Amino acid sequence: MLRLISAAAAVAATVALVPAPAQAAAPVAGYGLSAPDLGFSTTGAYLPIVLRAGHVKPKKITNVRIILDATGIEGLGTVAVPNVCGTTGRPVACEVGTLDAADGYALPQLLLQATEGVAAGRSGKLKITVTGDGLGTLVTTPTVTVDEVRLIVRWRDRSTEKPGSLLEAPIQISNAGPAAVRRAVVRFDADPAALRWLLDYENCWPLAGGTVVCELRDAVLSSIPYQQLSERALKVDDDARNGQYLARTTWWAGSSADNVARVLIPGAEARPGRPALKLTTPPQDDCCGTPTAPPTAGMPWTSTADMLVQVEGGAEGPGTPTSSPTAPVETPPGRPGDDIGAPTPAPGQGGGLPITGANTVLAGAAGGVLLAAGVLAFALSRRRRTRFTA
């Protein structure tokens, strides 16, 4: 009997440890997934992923997961969902959670950073798979290419404000690459619980969830002179509760700007009767010099900048946020997701974020089976011993 139980436990453990063959569900009609082809460098570039819903528009999409497969992309140091997961090449699964219709089913942007010293022009296909309840399996494969555009965005990192305040916080932007680059696209995000972007310009388009995207067609970005966006455009709501809220600005330039615009604002047309949002050239200082070392996720030498707004003098009460519900205050390199079994990248293609090893869910299931079998075997052996002595 004990031998049969032990054999059964061994078989169960083996079955638990061997993953079932992957059978991806077909995408559900009415949903689409897209991401732009993008250039990236050691200073980092953010890749937007857009999930669009057609006639199917649930209030929420739950159990959303992003699977990143950067296998074979030479020169890619890291691709990551900051503060969630990252990989240096092999596939990794990132648990996103729930997407709300009110936020336009907004997915987190991916941070791409090149390996230090890699030559420009190296490229490959980044496979992005999104799954979720009612979504099926959606896949997009943008081409990502190492380039020499090194955007550096500077912004005040913190500000204490009262409800109704209009923030004065210029955004400074430069390009530490070897050549100037023309045209820019800017994405402005803010926690809609307390903050709003007031960007009513002919070259800016509001999106769901309080996001605004602007095209700066005449922008020329170089290291010197750096440029500045001086408009007082971030407002604290009049009825904002006390707490901390996050605002973010993300920039793209050159051909990447064109590609991002086609994905974020397809078919956008100028909005006549409004002024144009433009960059200015402020008095130059040492604001935006060339970084001396490549950044990790969350370091300031990237093409995005965050501001934490502390609201004081507003209403108190239950549910007052202490941090943004949509993005963390800090963005450290992130933790690995679930390793889903692709080969380890060859030596020299690594660097960046760590990756998981064994699948913890399967290992846990196997451990549970073995533990249950051991308890049962122990109980039966005690019963057999008792009958024998009687």
XYZ file of N, CA and C in Angstrom, residues 3-197:
585
model
N 3.873 1.513 -1.015
C 4.562 1.648 -2.307
C 3.634 2.271 -3.342
N 2.339 1.884 -3.304
C 1.406 2.439 -4.264
C 1.212 3.940 -4.021
N 1.113 4.306 -2.711
C 0.954 5.733 -2.396
C 2.180 6.518 -2.827
N 3.379 5.970 -2.554
C 4.608 6.665 -2.947
C 4.688 6.820 -4.446
N 4.323 5.765 -5.180
C 4.353 5.842 -6.646
C 3.370 6.888 -7.150
N 2.155 6.884 -6.542
C 1.152 7.864 -6.965
C 1.632 9.283 -6.693
N 2.276 9.478 -5.523
C 2.798 10.812 -5.201
C 3.868 11.232 -6.178
N 4.745 10.311 -6.561
C 5.806 10.634 -7.511
C 5.227 11.022 -8.857
N 4.188 10.285 -9.313
C 3.561 10.604 -10.597
C 2.906 11.983 -10.529
N 2.187 12.229 -9.405
C 1.529 13.537 -9.264
C 2.530 14.661 -9.265
N 3.666 14.467 -8.568
C 4.696 15.505 -8.535
C 5.265 15.748 -9.910
N 5.487 14.679 -10.662
C 6.027 14.822 -12.007
C 5.071 15.573 -12.904
N 3.764 15.245 -12.809
C 2.777 15.938 -13.619
C 2.733 17.418 -13.261
N 2.830 17.705 -11.941
C 2.777 19.107 -11.517
C 3.963 19.899 -12.007
N 5.126 19.249 -12.101
C 6.338 19.963 -12.490
C 6.475 20.135 -13.984
N 5.755 19.354 -14.781
C 5.837 19.461 -16.234
C 4.724 20.368 -16.716
N 5.032 21.521 -17.250
C 3.985 22.437 -17.670
C 3.195 21.873 -18.837
N 1.901 22.186 -18.849
C 1.057 21.757 -19.958
C 1.441 22.500 -21.219
N 1.210 21.902 -22.396
C 1.538 22.581 -23.644
C 0.778 23.900 -23.744
N 1.506 24.932 -24.173
C 0.887 26.252 -24.284
C -0.097 26.270 -25.435
N -1.342 26.667 -25.144
C -2.360 26.789 -26.165
C -2.960 28.179 -26.039
N -2.449 29.115 -26.808
C -2.889 30.498 -26.696
C -4.309 30.644 -27.204
N -5.132 31.345 -26.425
C -6.496 31.606 -26.853
C -6.484 32.651 -27.962
N -7.414 32.495 -28.898
C -7.501 33.441 -30.005
C -7.949 34.789 -29.481
N -7.521 35.887 -30.119
C -7.974 37.201 -29.678
C -9.476 37.347 -29.835
N -10.095 38.060 -28.911
C -11.531 38.276 -28.958
C -11.818 39.417 -29.927
N -12.814 39.209 -30.798
C -13.179 40.247 -31.758
C -13.579 41.521 -31.025
N -13.111 42.645 -31.520
C -13.441 43.915 -30.898
C -12.292 44.552 -30.160
N -11.198 43.815 -29.949
C -10.018 44.354 -29.284
C -8.842 44.392 -30.253
N -7.986 45.386 -30.091
C -6.770 45.482 -30.886
C -5.609 45.932 -30.028
N -4.398 45.472 -30.373
C -3.202 45.816 -29.614
C -2.169 46.381 -30.577
N -1.537 47.482 -30.203
C -0.523 48.070 -31.082
C 0.566 48.722 -30.243
N 1.753 48.803 -30.836
C 2.896 49.483 -30.235
C 3.772 49.982 -31.380
N 4.386 51.158 -31.258
C 5.151 51.729 -32.366
C 6.553 51.136 -32.465
N 7.099 51.129 -33.682
C 8.540 50.888 -33.826
C 9.276 52.019 -33.106
N 10.378 51.668 -32.430
C 10.978 52.655 -31.544
C 12.495 52.572 -31.546
N 13.147 53.723 -31.479
C 14.578 53.780 -31.242
C 14.841 53.949 -29.756
N 15.951 53.388 -29.276
C 16.280 53.507 -27.856
C 17.791 53.549 -27.697
N 18.235 54.092 -26.568
C 19.667 54.224 -26.311
C 19.924 53.959 -24.831
N 21.127 54.287 -24.368
C 21.471 54.020 -22.969
C 20.708 54.907 -22.000
N 20.177 56.036 -22.467
C 19.405 56.887 -21.567
C 17.956 56.443 -21.462
N 17.565 55.446 -22.209
C 16.234 54.885 -22.056
C 15.202 55.536 -22.946
N 14.268 54.731 -23.413
C 13.117 55.210 -24.169
C 11.903 54.407 -23.720
N 10.763 55.057 -23.693
C 9.541 54.393 -23.244
C 8.682 54.001 -24.439
N 8.245 52.750 -24.421
C 7.438 52.197 -25.501
C 5.984 52.129 -25.051
N 5.096 52.928 -25.651
C 3.685 52.838 -25.281
C 3.011 51.627 -25.925
N 2.162 50.974 -25.167
C 1.350 49.871 -25.683
C -0.103 50.316 -25.612
N -0.826 50.197 -26.693
C -2.198 50.687 -26.742
C -3.155 49.529 -26.966
N -4.099 49.382 -26.055
C -5.185 48.416 -26.186
C -6.442 49.185 -26.545
N -7.007 48.882 -27.686
C -8.222 49.575 -28.113
C -9.388 48.594 -28.155
N -10.521 49.081 -27.676
C -11.735 48.278 -27.684
C -12.703 48.857 -28.702
N -13.320 47.967 -29.494
C -14.298 48.403 -30.478
C -15.688 48.407 -29.878
N -16.520 47.491 -30.332
C -17.892 47.434 -29.826
C -17.973 46.781 -28.451
N -16.910 46.052 -28.057
C -16.881 45.423 -26.736
C -16.185 46.378 -25.770
N -16.930 46.917 -24.804
C -16.351 47.888 -23.881
C -16.813 47.612 -22.456
N -16.240 46.600 -21.817
C -16.592 46.339 -20.427
C -16.072 47.441 -19.512
N -16.652 47.549 -18.320
C -16.188 48.560 -17.373
C -14.770 48.260 -16.905
N -14.451 46.978 -16.772
C -13.128 46.571 -16.314
C -12.674 45.341 -17.086
N -11.369 45.211 -17.247
C -10.758 43.980 -17.759
C -9.823 43.481 -16.659
N -10.089 42.305 -16.155
C -9.356 41.798 -14.995
C -8.304 40.764 -15.395
N -7.406 40.502 -14.445
C -6.345 39.499 -14.608
C -5.508 39.738 -15.869
N -5.124 40.985 -16.077
C -4.341 41.340 -17.262
C -2.869 41.011 -17.013
N -2.256 40.416 -18.011
C -0.845 40.024 -17.937
C -0.164 40.427 -19.236
N 1.063 40.945 -19.117
C 1.888 41.261 -20.289
C 3.070 40.300 -20.302
N 3.272 39.622 -21.426
C 4.423 38.734 -21.594
C 5.380 39.389 -22.582
N 6.612 39.611 -22.129
C 7.633 40.259 -22.947
C 8.636 39.218 -23.417
N 8.895 39.196 -24.707
C 9.882 38.272 -25.278
C 10.855 39.084 -26.116
N 12.049 39.306 -25.546
C 13.086 40.082 -26.230
C 14.209 39.184 -26.726
N 13.915 37.903 -26.926
C 14.927 36.950 -27.362
C 15.562 37.386 -28.682
N 16.875 37.418 -28.709
C 17.592 37.683 -29.954
C 17.752 39.146 -30.310
N 17.326 40.075 -29.454
C 17.506 41.498 -29.764
C 18.878 41.923 -29.255
N 19.811 42.039 -30.161
C 21.174 42.371 -29.782
C 21.277 43.839 -29.385
N 21.943 44.091 -28.265
C 22.134 45.462 -27.816
C 21.108 45.928 -26.807
N 20.064 45.108 -26.557
C 19.047 45.485 -25.588
C 19.524 45.102 -24.196
N 19.769 46.107 -23.354
C 20.200 45.817 -21.997
C 19.050 45.386 -21.124
N 17.920 46.091 -21.212
C 16.761 45.798 -20.380
C 15.491 46.239 -21.080
N 14.438 45.435 -20.958
C 13.081 45.878 -21.258
C 12.268 45.581 -20.004
N 11.504 46.573 -19.531
C 10.864 46.417 -18.228
C 9.558 47.188 -18.150
N 8.657 46.664 -17.340
C 7.558 47.453 -16.799
C 8.059 47.939 -15.441
N 8.480 49.196 -15.316
C 9.120 49.636 -14.073
C 8.278 49.322 -12.844
N 8.965 48.800 -11.839
C 8.363 48.415 -10.567
C 7.503 47.155 -10.658
N 7.468 46.512 -11.827
C 6.666 45.292 -11.960
C 7.549 44.120 -12.346
N 8.221 44.201 -13.481
C 9.080 43.102 -13.906
C 9.971 43.588 -15.043
N 10.971 42.787 -15.379
C 11.858 43.120 -16.480
C 12.629 41.908 -16.940
N 13.277 42.017 -18.097
C 14.027 40.905 -18.646
C 15.183 41.437 -19.483
N 16.190 40.611 -19.645
C 17.303 40.942 -20.523
C 17.211 40.185 -21.846
N 16.184 39.417 -22.036
C 16.054 38.695 -23.296
C 14.999 37.616 -23.263
N 15.105 36.704 -22.313
C 14.182 35.583 -22.273
C 12.787 36.063 -21.896
N 11.745 35.326 -22.281
C 10.380 35.773 -21.980
C 10.130 35.902 -20.487
N 9.344 36.911 -20.140
C 8.980 37.139 -18.752
C 7.534 37.605 -18.713
N 6.786 37.140 -17.721
C 5.375 37.497 -17.574
C 5.218 38.549 -16.494
N 4.481 39.605 -16.797
C 4.284 40.726 -15.876
C 2.806 40.821 -15.528
N 2.485 40.707 -14.246
C 1.103 40.798 -13.800
C 0.707 42.267 -13.696
N -0.268 42.678 -14.475
C -0.704 44.072 -14.511
C -1.930 44.291 -13.633
N -2.855 43.331 -13.614
C -4.037 43.461 -12.774
C -5.263 43.857 -13.558
N -5.890 44.970 -13.176
C -7.173 45.390 -13.743
C -7.019 46.670 -14.551
N -7.661 46.702 -15.718
C -7.709 47.901 -16.548
C -9.129 48.451 -16.524
N -9.265 49.776 -16.387
C -10.575 50.420 -16.307
C -10.920 51.116 -17.616
N -12.198 51.029 -17.989
C -12.657 51.721 -19.193
C -12.483 53.227 -19.048
N -12.675 53.759 -17.827
C -12.548 55.208 -17.612
C -11.145 55.705 -17.914
N -10.156 54.832 -17.796
C -8.771 55.191 -18.102
C -8.375 54.790 -19.509
N -9.350 54.393 -20.326
C -9.048 53.973 -21.688
C -8.296 52.661 -21.753
N -8.498 51.789 -20.732
C -7.789 50.502 -20.656
C -6.277 50.726 -20.789
N -5.778 51.743 -20.091
C -4.371 52.137 -20.242
C -3.432 51.055 -19.718
N -2.525 50.627 -20.563
C -1.472 49.687 -20.193
C -0.214 50.460 -19.811
N 0.620 49.914 -18.926
C 1.863 50.606 -18.574
C 2.825 50.661 -19.748
N 3.616 51.731 -19.809
C 4.650 51.839 -20.830
C 5.844 50.956 -20.461
N 6.560 50.512 -21.479
C 7.752 49.694 -21.259
C 8.996 50.563 -21.360
N 9.942 50.339 -20.472
C 11.230 51.035 -20.532
C 12.245 50.160 -21.265
N 12.845 50.704 -22.320
C 13.903 50.021 -23.059
C 15.202 50.782 -22.860
N 16.273 50.057 -22.540
C 17.590 50.678 -22.427
C 18.631 49.799 -23.109
N 19.530 50.448 -23.826
C 20.552 49.732 -24.578
C 21.733 49.388 -23.690
N 22.442 48.334 -24.069
C 23.684 47.973 -23.402
C 24.733 49.041 -23.680
N 25.479 49.424 -22.659
C 26.501 50.453 -22.824
C 27.525 50.035 -23.877
N 27.813 50.936 -24.828
C 28.826 50.690 -25.836
C 28.344 49.993 -27.085
N 27.083 49.588 -27.158
C 26.588 48.898 -28.340
C 26.457 49.891 -29.497
N 26.751 49.417 -30.697
C 26.698 50.282 -31.875
C 25.259 50.560 -32.281
N 25.012 51.769 -32.775
C 23.689 52.135 -33.264
C 23.344 51.292 -34.488
N 22.082 51.024 -34.672
C 21.606 50.256 -35.815
C 21.217 48.825 -35.491
N 21.631 48.313 -34.342
C 21.227 46.965 -33.950
C 19.732 46.975 -33.653
N 19.015 45.965 -34.137
C 17.565 45.978 -33.960
C 17.019 44.565 -33.873
N 15.759 44.472 -33.564
C 15.082 43.186 -33.491
C 13.613 43.401 -33.195
N 12.871 42.311 -33.191
C 11.440 42.351 -32.920
C 11.191 42.050 -31.447
N 10.468 42.941 -30.781
C 10.048 42.712 -29.406
C 8.625 42.169 -29.439
N 8.452 40.939 -28.965
C 7.122 40.334 -28.962
C 6.416 40.677 -27.656
N 5.269 41.324 -27.784
C 4.474 41.725 -26.624
C 3.141 40.997 -26.702
N 2.849 40.192 -25.701
C 1.598 39.444 -25.639
C 0.800 39.933 -24.441
N -0.467 40.227 -24.657
C -1.352 40.678 -23.579
C -2.523 39.715 -23.472
N -2.762 39.228 -22.268
C -3.911 38.366 -22.006
C -4.724 38.958 -20.858
N -5.968 38.533 -20.749
C -6.831 39.001 -19.676
C -8.203 38.394 -19.825
N -9.005 38.507 -18.800
C -10.350 37.941 -18.842
C -11.154 38.595 -19.958
N -11.597 37.784 -20.905
C -12.383 38.291 -22.028
C -11.570 38.820 -23.179
N -10.232 38.862 -23.045
C -9.377 39.396 -24.115
C -8.915 38.324 -25.082
N -8.787 37.087 -24.589
C -8.068 36.092 -25.375
C -6.585 36.412 -25.319
N -5.903 36.248 -26.441
C -4.466 36.546 -26.522
C -4.220 37.549 -27.638
N -3.677 38.707 -27.272
C -3.359 39.760 -28.234
C -1.849 39.884 -28.337
N -1.350 40.030 -29.572
C 0.095 40.070 -29.799
C 0.440 41.235 -30.720
N 1.523 41.944 -30.390
C 2.091 42.945 -31.299
C 3.612 42.812 -31.259
N 4.269 43.088 -32.380
C 5.719 42.870 -32.470
C 6.408 44.097 -33.070
N 6.567 45.164 -32.313
C 7.272 46.341 -32.843
C 8.760 46.057 -33.033
N 9.352 46.740 -33.994
C 10.800 46.684 -34.197
C 11.464 47.743 -33.324
N 12.429 47.325 -32.522
C 13.156 48.267 -31.656
C 14.608 48.327 -32.126
N 15.149 49.540 -32.217
C 16.456 49.762 -32.823
C 17.310 50.657 -31.941
N 18.556 50.268 -31.741
C 19.480 51.114 -30.994
C 19.803 52.352 -31.833
N 19.638 53.536 -31.244
C 19.959 54.764 -31.969
C 20.827 55.666 -31.090
N 21.067 56.871 -31.568
C 21.941 57.798 -30.845
C 21.174 59.005 -30.310
N 19.863 58.866 -30.192
C 19.056 59.914 -29.579
C 19.029 59.653 -28.081
N 19.545 60.589 -27.312
C 19.637 60.421 -25.858
C 18.906 61.577 -25.179
N 17.601 61.452 -25.105
C 16.791 62.521 -24.518
C 16.948 62.536 -23.003
N 17.050 63.736 -22.467
C 17.164 63.932 -21.022
C 16.119 64.965 -20.616
N 15.198 64.557 -19.758
C 14.115 65.425 -19.318
C 14.335 65.785 -17.854
N 14.223 67.080 -17.550
C 14.371 67.572 -16.185
C 13.087 68.290 -15.775
N 12.644 67.983 -14.540
C 11.429 68.589 -14.012
C 11.551 68.620 -12.498
N 10.887 69.548 -11.872
C 10.872 69.553 -10.413
C 10.299 68.227 -9.917
N 10.980 67.588 -8.990
C 10.540 66.250 -8.590
C 9.440 66.265 -7.537
N 9.299 67.370 -6.795
C 8.262 67.460 -5.768
C 7.714 68.880 -5.705
N 6.435 68.949 -5.289
C 5.837 70.267 -5.103
C 4.691 70.136 -4.104
N 4.582 71.080 -3.184
C 3.478 71.114 -2.226
C 2.505 72.196 -2.659
N 1.246 71.814 -2.843
C 0.266 72.729 -3.416
C -1.054 72.653 -2.651
N -1.880 73.696 -2.830
C -3.222 73.723 -2.269
C -4.237 73.413 -3.378
N -5.430 72.960 -3.026
C -6.457 72.748 -4.053
C -6.682 74.009 -4.879
N -6.826 73.825 -6.177
C -7.031 74.955 -7.081
C -5.755 75.573 -7.606
N -4.596 75.121 -7.143
C -3.323 75.719 -7.570
C -3.007 75.368 -9.017
N -2.356 76.312 -9.696
C -1.827 76.087 -11.027
C -0.306 76.079 -10.913
N 0.313 74.939 -11.176
C 1.739 74.775 -10.898
C 2.605 75.511 -11.912
N 3.624 76.165 -11.409
C 4.648 76.757 -12.263
C 5.900 75.894 -12.140
N 6.084 75.028 -13.116
C 7.186 74.070 -13.052
C 7.670 73.780 -14.468
N 8.597 74.602 -14.986
C 9.090 74.406 -16.354
C 9.711 73.019 -16.543
N 9.504 72.455 -17.726
C 10.091 71.167 -18.096
C 11.236 71.443 -19.063
N 12.429 70.944 -18.740
C 13.604 71.179 -19.582
C 13.973 69.889 -20.299
N 14.289 70.011 -21.583
C 14.540 68.846 -22.429
C 15.775 69.102 -23.278
N 16.649 68.092 -23.338
C 17.825 68.186 -24.204
C 18.093 66.820 -24.823
N 18.983 66.816 -25.802
C 19.398 65.583 -26.471
C 20.906 65.472 -26.347
N 21.363 64.500 -25.557
C 22.801 64.333 -25.347
C 23.456 63.514 -26.445
N 22.730 63.210 -27.513
C 23.315 62.473 -28.627
C 24.256 63.339 -29.442
N 24.965 62.745 -30.407
C 25.973 63.480 -31.164
C 25.407 64.476 -32.172
N 24.118 64.370 -32.499
C 23.532 65.268 -33.504
C 22.165 65.733 -33.036
N 21.802 66.933 -33.489
C 20.475 67.456 -33.169
C 19.407 66.610 -33.854
N 18.233 66.540 -33.248
C 17.137 65.760 -33.812
C 15.896 66.644 -33.868
N 15.148 66.505 -34.945
C 13.984 67.354 -35.167
C 12.686 66.628 -34.829
N 11.736 67.404 -34.400
C 10.379 66.991 -34.073
C 10.329 66.197 -32.772
N 9.273 66.473 -32.000
C 9.083 65.774 -30.730
C 7.601 65.493 -30.517
N 7.335 64.427 -29.792
C 5.992 64.109 -29.311
C 6.093 63.965 -27.801
N 5.129 64.559 -27.097
C 5.138 64.557 -25.638
C 3.826 63.969 -25.137
N 3.947 63.089 -24.156
C 2.766 62.540 -23.483
C 2.738 63.066 -22.051
N 1.600 63.634 -21.661
C 1.414 64.161 -20.316
C 0.394 63.296 -19.585
N 0.793 62.741 -18.449
C -0.106 61.939 -17.620
C -0.189 62.555 -16.238
N -1.324 62.362 -15.571
C -1.484 62.839 -14.195
C -2.577 62.025 -13.520
N -2.454 61.886 -12.221
C -3.451 61.158 -11.456
C -4.781 61.915 -11.522
N -5.804 61.338 -12.180
C -7.058 62.082 -12.356
C -7.830 62.292 -11.064
N -7.396 61.673 -9.956
C -8.076 61.881 -8.682
C -7.877 63.292 -8.155
N -6.824 64.001 -8.644
C -6.567 65.340 -8.109
C -5.920 66.297 -9.100
N -5.373 65.792 -10.215
C -4.588 66.639 -11.114
C -5.175 66.640 -12.521
N -4.984 67.764 -13.224
C -5.430 67.886 -14.618
C -4.408 68.681 -15.420
N -4.182 68.252 -16.648
C -3.348 69.011 -17.580
C -4.246 69.964 -18.371
